[in-house]
Amino acid sequence: NALSAITSNVGEIDLSSSIYETKAWGKSEQPDFLNIAIKVKTLLSPHEVLNQIQKIETQFGRIRIEKWGERTMDIDIIFYNDLILSDSELLVIPHPLLEMRKFVLLPLNEITPNHLHPVSKKTISNMLLSCQDQLDVIKLDGILD
């Protein structure tokens, strides 16, 4: 349902990874998370994308109570082409914690391993190789088929 909402409100999904399950990152006393990476073709600006994805999160029951707390859904903008945006408290692109999160890097590596980070100049696959995150990330086969 979330992918349909993204297609309707943000743009066409061009690529989609498998679903991955992982323990919560940052605040571990909560249920496991499911993660997916998608590449979207959009005509919206980064701030317009942020506005739309926050509406989708709310539509699916997201209530922002605490940082890294339990939530029904969390949609992040990891990259926006090769844009570097750091002039806003609300939105930083590329995502500043990307290189520290295996649960982000594994799905990204599945769909775009050679994408070059515009700041570090590392590919997704190279970031994954050097990632220090020790949390298990388990690929769940066949869920989106």
PDB file of C-alpha atoms in Angstrom:
ATOM      1  CA  ASN A   1       0.000   0.000   0.000  1.00  0.00           C
ATOM      2  CA  ALA A   2       2.843   2.389   0.780  1.00  0.00           C
ATOM      3  CA  LEU A   3       4.418   1.769  -2.619  1.00  0.00           C
ATOM      4  CA  SER A   4       1.097   2.560  -4.298  1.00  0.00           C
ATOM      5  CA  ALA A   5       0.844   5.775  -2.282  1.00  0.00           C
ATOM      6  CA  ILE A   6       4.363   6.754  -3.317  1.00  0.00           C
ATOM      7  CA  THR A   7       3.521   6.082  -6.972  1.00  0.00           C
ATOM      8  CA  SER A   8       0.355   8.192  -6.690  1.00  0.00           C
ATOM      9  CA  ASN A   9       1.879  11.096  -4.756  1.00  0.00           C
ATOM     10  CA  VAL A  10       5.598  11.217  -5.559  1.00  0.00           C
ATOM     11  CA  GLY A  11       6.310   9.474  -8.846  1.00  0.00           C
ATOM     12  CA  GLU A  12       6.869   6.252 -10.750  1.00  0.00           C
ATOM     13  CA  ILE A  13       8.887   3.569  -8.980  1.00  0.00           C
ATOM     14  CA  ASP A  14      11.735   2.700 -11.346  1.00  0.00           C
ATOM     15  CA  LEU A  15      13.562   0.104  -9.196  1.00  0.00           C
ATOM     16  CA  SER A  16      12.644  -1.791  -6.036  1.00  0.00           C
ATOM     17  CA  SER A  17      14.738  -4.011  -3.794  1.00  0.00           C
ATOM     18  CA  SER A  18      13.687  -7.065  -1.878  1.00  0.00           C
ATOM     19  CA  ILE A  19      12.397  -6.583   1.656  1.00  0.00           C
ATOM     20  CA  TYR A  20      14.970  -6.907   4.437  1.00  0.00           C
ATOM     21  CA  GLU A  21      14.312  -7.522   8.132  1.00  0.00           C
ATOM     22  CA  THR A  22      16.587  -6.088  10.806  1.00  0.00           C
ATOM     23  CA  LYS A  23      16.696  -5.325  14.484  1.00  0.00           C
ATOM     24  CA  ALA A  24      15.909  -1.733  15.373  1.00  0.00           C
ATOM     25  CA  TRP A  25      18.830   0.641  14.929  1.00  0.00           C
ATOM     26  CA  GLY A  26      19.467   3.387  17.492  1.00  0.00           C
ATOM     27  CA  LYS A  27      16.853   2.194  19.998  1.00  0.00           C
ATOM     28  CA  SER A  28      16.903  -1.595  20.188  1.00  0.00           C
ATOM     29  CA  GLU A  29      14.032  -2.320  22.618  1.00  0.00           C
ATOM     30  CA  GLN A  30      11.353  -2.442  19.921  1.00  0.00           C
ATOM     31  CA  PRO A  31      10.113  -4.835  17.234  1.00  0.00           C
ATOM     32  CA  ASP A  32      12.205  -5.660  14.167  1.00  0.00           C
ATOM     33  CA  PHE A  33      11.936  -3.378  11.147  1.00  0.00           C
ATOM     34  CA  LEU A  34      11.273  -4.204   7.516  1.00  0.00           C
ATOM     35  CA  ASN A  35      13.295  -2.197   4.997  1.00  0.00           C
ATOM     36  CA  ILE A  36      13.166  -1.688   1.257  1.00  0.00           C
ATOM     37  CA  ALA A  37      14.955   0.618  -1.164  1.00  0.00           C
ATOM     38  CA  ILE A  38      13.189   2.116  -4.148  1.00  0.00           C
ATOM     39  CA  LYS A  39      14.252   4.450  -6.925  1.00  0.00           C
ATOM     40  CA  VAL A  40      11.539   6.908  -7.917  1.00  0.00           C
ATOM     41  CA  LYS A  41      11.249   9.107 -10.987  1.00  0.00           C
ATOM     42  CA  THR A  42       9.688  12.371  -9.839  1.00  0.00           C
ATOM     43  CA  LEU A  43       9.055  15.897 -11.032  1.00  0.00           C
ATOM     44  CA  LEU A  44       8.800  17.123  -7.434  1.00  0.00           C
ATOM     45  CA  SER A  45      11.519  19.110  -5.684  1.00  0.00           C
ATOM     46  CA  PRO A  46      13.248  17.465  -2.713  1.00  0.00           C
ATOM     47  CA  HIS A  47      11.161  19.498  -0.247  1.00  0.00           C
ATOM     48  CA  GLU A  48       7.967  18.591  -2.113  1.00  0.00           C
ATOM     49  CA  VAL A  49       8.979  14.911  -1.956  1.00  0.00           C
ATOM     50  CA  LEU A  50       9.573  15.262   1.791  1.00  0.00           C
ATOM     51  CA  ASN A  51       6.144  16.854   2.229  1.00  0.00           C
ATOM     52  CA  GLN A  52       4.448  14.048   0.295  1.00  0.00           C
ATOM     53  CA  ILE A  53       6.249  11.208   2.086  1.00  0.00           C
ATOM     54  CA  GLN A  54       5.428  12.718   5.474  1.00  0.00           C
ATOM     55  CA  LYS A  55       1.764  12.797   4.436  1.00  0.00           C
ATOM     56  CA  ILE A  56       2.013   9.123   3.427  1.00  0.00           C
ATOM     57  CA  GLU A  57       3.606   8.239   6.782  1.00  0.00           C
ATOM     58  CA  THR A  58       0.764  10.003   8.590  1.00  0.00           C
ATOM     59  CA  GLN A  59      -1.819   8.288   6.382  1.00  0.00           C
ATOM     60  CA  PHE A  60      -0.392   4.938   7.515  1.00  0.00           C
ATOM     61  CA  GLY A  61      -0.510   5.857  11.211  1.00  0.00           C
ATOM     62  CA  ARG A  62       2.913   7.359  11.879  1.00  0.00           C
ATOM     63  CA  ILE A  63       2.997   9.503  14.982  1.00  0.00           C
ATOM     64  CA  ARG A  64       6.316  11.204  15.733  1.00  0.00           C
ATOM     65  CA  ILE A  65       6.929  10.798  19.465  1.00  0.00           C
ATOM     66  CA  GLU A  66      10.631  10.111  19.912  1.00  0.00           C
ATOM     67  CA  LYS A  67      13.710   9.921  17.715  1.00  0.00           C
ATOM     68  CA  TRP A  68      14.315   6.355  16.479  1.00  0.00           C
ATOM     69  CA  GLY A  69      11.194   5.243  18.358  1.00  0.00           C
ATOM     70  CA  GLU A  70       8.740   2.553  17.299  1.00  0.00           C
ATOM     71  CA  ARG A  71       6.722   3.563  14.234  1.00  0.00           C
ATOM     72  CA  THR A  72       4.422   2.115  11.626  1.00  0.00           C
ATOM     73  CA  MET A  73       6.389   3.594   8.756  1.00  0.00           C
ATOM     74  CA  ASP A  74       9.460   5.687   8.074  1.00  0.00           C
ATOM     75  CA  ILE A  75      10.242   6.873   4.554  1.00  0.00           C
ATOM     76  CA  ASP A  76      13.621   8.525   4.034  1.00  0.00           C
ATOM     77  CA  ILE A  77      15.167  10.329   1.100  1.00  0.00           C
ATOM     78  CA  ILE A  78      18.629   8.816   0.792  1.00  0.00           C
ATOM     79  CA  PHE A  79      19.689  10.415  -2.496  1.00  0.00           C
ATOM     80  CA  TYR A  80      18.094  12.845  -4.920  1.00  0.00           C
ATOM     81  CA  ASN A  81      20.137  12.336  -8.085  1.00  0.00           C
ATOM     82  CA  ASP A  82      23.553  13.794  -7.224  1.00  0.00           C
ATOM     83  CA  LEU A  83      22.163  16.694  -5.187  1.00  0.00           C
ATOM     84  CA  ILE A  84      23.965  17.793  -2.041  1.00  0.00           C
ATOM     85  CA  LEU A  85      21.537  19.607   0.268  1.00  0.00           C
ATOM     86  CA  SER A  86      22.579  20.618   3.762  1.00  0.00           C
ATOM     87  CA  ASP A  87      21.024  24.030   4.184  1.00  0.00           C
ATOM     88  CA  SER A  88      17.920  22.822   5.971  1.00  0.00           C
ATOM     89  CA  GLU A  89      17.213  21.374   9.431  1.00  0.00           C
ATOM     90  CA  LEU A  90      14.375  19.364   7.912  1.00  0.00           C
ATOM     91  CA  LEU A  91      16.189  17.765   5.011  1.00  0.00           C
ATOM     92  CA  VAL A  92      19.793  16.707   4.430  1.00  0.00           C
ATOM     93  CA  ILE A  93      20.686  14.901   1.191  1.00  0.00           C
ATOM     94  CA  PRO A  94      22.451  12.511   0.913  1.00  0.00           C
ATOM     95  CA  HIS A  95      21.117  11.033   4.138  1.00  0.00           C
ATOM     96  CA  PRO A  96      23.795  11.784   6.760  1.00  0.00           C
ATOM     97  CA  LEU A  97      23.755   8.325   8.424  1.00  0.00           C
ATOM     98  CA  LEU A  98      23.684   6.303   5.215  1.00  0.00           C
ATOM     99  CA  GLU A  99      27.204   4.893   5.477  1.00  0.00           C
ATOM    100  CA  MET A 100      26.601   3.661   9.045  1.00  0.00           C
ATOM    101  CA  ARG A 101      23.431   1.682   8.313  1.00  0.00           C
ATOM    102  CA  LYS A 102      23.703  -1.767   6.788  1.00  0.00           C
ATOM    103  CA  PHE A 103      19.882  -1.999   6.638  1.00  0.00           C
ATOM    104  CA  VAL A 104      19.957   0.910   4.178  1.00  0.00           C
ATOM    105  CA  LEU A 105      23.062  -0.127   2.260  1.00  0.00           C
ATOM    106  CA  LEU A 106      22.037  -3.749   1.567  1.00  0.00           C
ATOM    107  CA  PRO A 107      18.748  -2.882  -0.197  1.00  0.00           C
ATOM    108  CA  LEU A 108      20.443   0.004  -2.033  1.00  0.00           C
ATOM    109  CA  ASN A 109      23.239  -2.298  -3.108  1.00  0.00           C
ATOM    110  CA  GLU A 110      20.669  -4.642  -4.598  1.00  0.00           C
ATOM    111  CA  ILE A 111      19.206  -1.982  -6.909  1.00  0.00           C
ATOM    112  CA  THR A 112      22.089   0.418  -7.533  1.00  0.00           C
ATOM    113  CA  PRO A 113      25.481  -0.918  -6.336  1.00  0.00           C
ATOM    114  CA  ASN A 114      27.502   1.479  -8.498  1.00  0.00           C
ATOM    115  CA  HIS A 115      25.705   4.669  -7.493  1.00  0.00           C
ATOM    116  CA  LEU A 116      28.348   7.169  -6.441  1.00  0.00           C
ATOM    117  CA  HIS A 117      27.824   9.122  -3.230  1.00  0.00           C
ATOM    118  CA  PRO A 118      28.227  12.771  -4.300  1.00  0.00           C
ATOM    119  CA  VAL A 119      30.181  13.727  -1.164  1.00  0.00           C
ATOM    120  CA  SER A 120      32.330  10.711  -0.248  1.00  0.00           C
ATOM    121  CA  LYS A 121      32.689   9.589  -3.901  1.00  0.00           C
ATOM    122  CA  LYS A 122      32.240   5.969  -2.760  1.00  0.00           C
ATOM    123  CA  THR A 123      29.904   3.536  -4.481  1.00  0.00           C
ATOM    124  CA  ILE A 124      27.123   1.871  -2.530  1.00  0.00           C
ATOM    125  CA  SER A 125      28.962  -1.457  -2.782  1.00  0.00           C
ATOM    126  CA  ASN A 126      32.155   0.103  -1.374  1.00  0.00           C
ATOM    127  CA  MET A 127      30.225   1.747   1.470  1.00  0.00           C
ATOM    128  CA  LEU A 128      28.678  -1.632   2.285  1.00  0.00           C
ATOM    129  CA  LEU A 129      32.085  -3.302   2.378  1.00  0.00           C
ATOM    130  CA  SER A 130      33.399  -0.757   4.882  1.00  0.00           C
ATOM    131  CA  CYS A 131      30.202  -0.474   6.971  1.00  0.00           C
ATOM    132  CA  GLN A 132      30.813  -1.215  10.670  1.00  0.00           C
ATOM    133  CA  ASP A 133      27.113  -1.920  11.457  1.00  0.00           C
ATOM    134  CA  GLN A 134      26.929  -5.395  13.052  1.00  0.00           C
ATOM    135  CA  LEU A 135      23.127  -5.788  13.052  1.00  0.00           C
ATOM    136  CA  ASP A 136      21.829  -8.803  11.144  1.00  0.00           C
ATOM    137  CA  VAL A 137      19.991  -7.844   7.974  1.00  0.00           C
ATOM    138  CA  ILE A 138      17.957 -10.716   6.546  1.00  0.00           C
ATOM    139  CA  LYS A 139      16.628 -10.735   2.992  1.00  0.00           C
ATOM    140  CA  LEU A 140      13.006 -11.927   2.864  1.00  0.00           C
ATOM    141  CA  ASP A 141      12.470 -13.632  -0.482  1.00  0.00           C
ATOM    142  CA  GLY A 142       9.262 -13.580  -2.466  1.00  0.00           C
ATOM    143  CA  ILE A 143       7.307 -11.000  -0.455  1.00  0.00           C
ATOM    144  CA  LEU A 144       6.828  -8.506  -3.320  1.00  0.00           C
ATOM    145  CA  ASP A 145       6.472 -11.061  -6.113  1.00  0.00           C
TER     146      ASP A 145
END
